[in-house]
mmCIF file of C-alpha atoms in Angstrom:
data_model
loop_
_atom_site.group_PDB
_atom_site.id
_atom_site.type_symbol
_atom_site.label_atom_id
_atom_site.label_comp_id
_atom_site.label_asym_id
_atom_site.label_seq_id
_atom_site.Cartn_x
_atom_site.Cartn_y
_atom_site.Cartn_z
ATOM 1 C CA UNK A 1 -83.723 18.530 -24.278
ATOM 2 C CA UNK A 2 -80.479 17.099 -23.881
ATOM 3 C CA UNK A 3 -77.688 20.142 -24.614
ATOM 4 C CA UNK A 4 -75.301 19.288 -27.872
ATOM 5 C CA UNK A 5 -71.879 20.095 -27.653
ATOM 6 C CA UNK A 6 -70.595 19.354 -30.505
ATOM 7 C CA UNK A 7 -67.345 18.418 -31.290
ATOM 8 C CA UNK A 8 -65.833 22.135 -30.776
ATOM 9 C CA UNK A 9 -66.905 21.328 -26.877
ATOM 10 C CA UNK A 10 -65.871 18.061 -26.096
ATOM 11 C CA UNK A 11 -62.730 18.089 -23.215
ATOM 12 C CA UNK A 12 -61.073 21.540 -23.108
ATOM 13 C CA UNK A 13 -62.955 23.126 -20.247
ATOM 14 C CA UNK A 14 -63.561 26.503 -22.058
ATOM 15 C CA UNK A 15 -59.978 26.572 -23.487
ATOM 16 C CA UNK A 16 -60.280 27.380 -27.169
ATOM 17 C CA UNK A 17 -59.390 24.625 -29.239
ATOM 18 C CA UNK A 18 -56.583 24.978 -31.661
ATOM 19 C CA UNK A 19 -56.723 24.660 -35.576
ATOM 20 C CA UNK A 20 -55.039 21.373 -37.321
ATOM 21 C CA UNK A 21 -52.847 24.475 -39.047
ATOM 22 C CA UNK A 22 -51.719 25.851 -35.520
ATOM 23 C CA UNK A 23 -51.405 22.219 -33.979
ATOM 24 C CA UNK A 24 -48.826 21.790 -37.390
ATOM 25 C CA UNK A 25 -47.257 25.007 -36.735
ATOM 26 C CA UNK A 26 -46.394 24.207 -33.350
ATOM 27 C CA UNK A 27 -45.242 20.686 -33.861
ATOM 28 C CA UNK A 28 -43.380 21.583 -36.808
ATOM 29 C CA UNK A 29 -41.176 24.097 -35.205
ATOM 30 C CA UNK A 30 -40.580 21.480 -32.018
ATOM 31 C CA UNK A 31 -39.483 19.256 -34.606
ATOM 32 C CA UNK A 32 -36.960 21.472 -36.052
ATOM 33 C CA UNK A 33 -35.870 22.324 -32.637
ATOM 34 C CA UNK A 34 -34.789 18.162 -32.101
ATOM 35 C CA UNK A 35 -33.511 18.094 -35.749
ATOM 36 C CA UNK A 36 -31.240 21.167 -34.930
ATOM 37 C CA UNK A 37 -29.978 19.743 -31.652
ATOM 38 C CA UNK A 38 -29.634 16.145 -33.404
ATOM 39 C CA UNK A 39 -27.879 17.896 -36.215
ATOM 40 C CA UNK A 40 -30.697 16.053 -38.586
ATOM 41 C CA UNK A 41 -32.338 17.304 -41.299
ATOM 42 C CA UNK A 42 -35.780 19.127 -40.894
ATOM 43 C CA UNK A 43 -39.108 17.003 -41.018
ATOM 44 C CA UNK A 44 -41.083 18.453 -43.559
ATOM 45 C CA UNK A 45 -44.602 19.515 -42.419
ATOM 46 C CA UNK A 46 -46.476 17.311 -44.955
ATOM 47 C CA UNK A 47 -44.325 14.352 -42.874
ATOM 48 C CA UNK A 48 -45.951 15.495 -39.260
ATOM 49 C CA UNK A 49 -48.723 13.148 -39.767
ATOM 50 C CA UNK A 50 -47.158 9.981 -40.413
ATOM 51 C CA UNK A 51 -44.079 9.995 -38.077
ATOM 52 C CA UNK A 52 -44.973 7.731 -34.907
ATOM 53 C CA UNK A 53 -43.967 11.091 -32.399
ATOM 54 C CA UNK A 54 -45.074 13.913 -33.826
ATOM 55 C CA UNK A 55 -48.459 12.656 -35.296
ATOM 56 C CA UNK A 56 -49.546 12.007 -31.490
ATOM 57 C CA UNK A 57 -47.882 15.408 -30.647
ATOM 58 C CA UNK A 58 -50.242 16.654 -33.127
ATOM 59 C CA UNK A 59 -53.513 14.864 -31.681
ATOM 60 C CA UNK A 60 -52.449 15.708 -28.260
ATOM 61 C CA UNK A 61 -52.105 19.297 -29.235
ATOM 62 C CA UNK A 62 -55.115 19.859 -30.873
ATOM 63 C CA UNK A 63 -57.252 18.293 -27.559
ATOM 64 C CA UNK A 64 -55.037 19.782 -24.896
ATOM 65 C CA UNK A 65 -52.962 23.021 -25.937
ATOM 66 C CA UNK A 66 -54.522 26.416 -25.232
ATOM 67 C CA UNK A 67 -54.013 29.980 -27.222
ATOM 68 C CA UNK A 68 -51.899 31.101 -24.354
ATOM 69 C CA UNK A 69 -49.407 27.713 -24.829
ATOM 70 C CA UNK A 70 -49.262 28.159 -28.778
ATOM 71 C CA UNK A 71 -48.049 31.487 -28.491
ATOM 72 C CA UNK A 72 -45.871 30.816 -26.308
ATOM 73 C CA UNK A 73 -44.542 27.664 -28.184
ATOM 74 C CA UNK A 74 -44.436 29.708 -31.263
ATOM 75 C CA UNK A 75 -41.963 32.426 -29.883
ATOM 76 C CA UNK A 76 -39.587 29.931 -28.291
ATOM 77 C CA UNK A 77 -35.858 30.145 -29.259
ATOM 78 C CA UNK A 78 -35.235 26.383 -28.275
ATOM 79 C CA UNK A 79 -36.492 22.937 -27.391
ATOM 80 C CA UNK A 80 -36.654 23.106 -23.681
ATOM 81 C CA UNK A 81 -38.695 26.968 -24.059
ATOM 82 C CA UNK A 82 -41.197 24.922 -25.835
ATOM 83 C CA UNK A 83 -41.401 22.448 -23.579
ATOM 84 C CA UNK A 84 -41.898 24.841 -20.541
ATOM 85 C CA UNK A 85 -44.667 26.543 -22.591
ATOM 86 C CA UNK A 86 -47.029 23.607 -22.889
ATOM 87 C CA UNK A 87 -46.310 21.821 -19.841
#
C-alpha cells in the first residue's frame, strides 16, 4: 500500500515543521528589525500576511526553517543575527 505522508511530511527531510504562530513570530521580529534600521514604524503582525515580503517570508519559513533556526532567529539582537541564523 502506497505510504501517506501527509501534509506534516511533505519537503523538510525530518526537520520539524514550524507552526503558522512561530513562522509569525519570527517574521514579525525581522520586520521590526528593518523598521528599526529604516526608522519606520512597526508592521503589525495581523499585516504579515498581506505585505508582498513578509507574506512569502512567512510561506518560506513555514516549509524551510528548522527548530534550531527559530530559536536562533528569536534570540537575535539585530537584522543581520537573524539573517545568519536561517541562512
Amino acid at each position: 500500500a502506497p505510504r501517506d505522508a501527509g501534509p506534516a511530511d511533505s519537503g523538510g527531510f525530518g526537520k520539524k515543521a514550524l507552526s503558522e504562530a512561530e513562522c509569525k513570530k519570527a517574521v514579525k521580529k525581522f520586520a521590526d528589525f528593518v523598521a528599526k534600521d529604516a526608522h519606520q514604524a512597526q508592521t503589525a503582525i495581523a499585516d504579515l500576511d498581506s505585505h508582498p515580503v513578509y507574506g512569502q517570508m512567512l510561506s518560506q519559513c513555514q516549509q524551510e526553517f528548522s527548530k534550531k533556526q527559530y530559536t536562533c532567529a528569536m534570540a537575535s539582537r539585530n537584522r543581520t543575527g537573524w539573517e545568519a541564523c536561517v541562512k
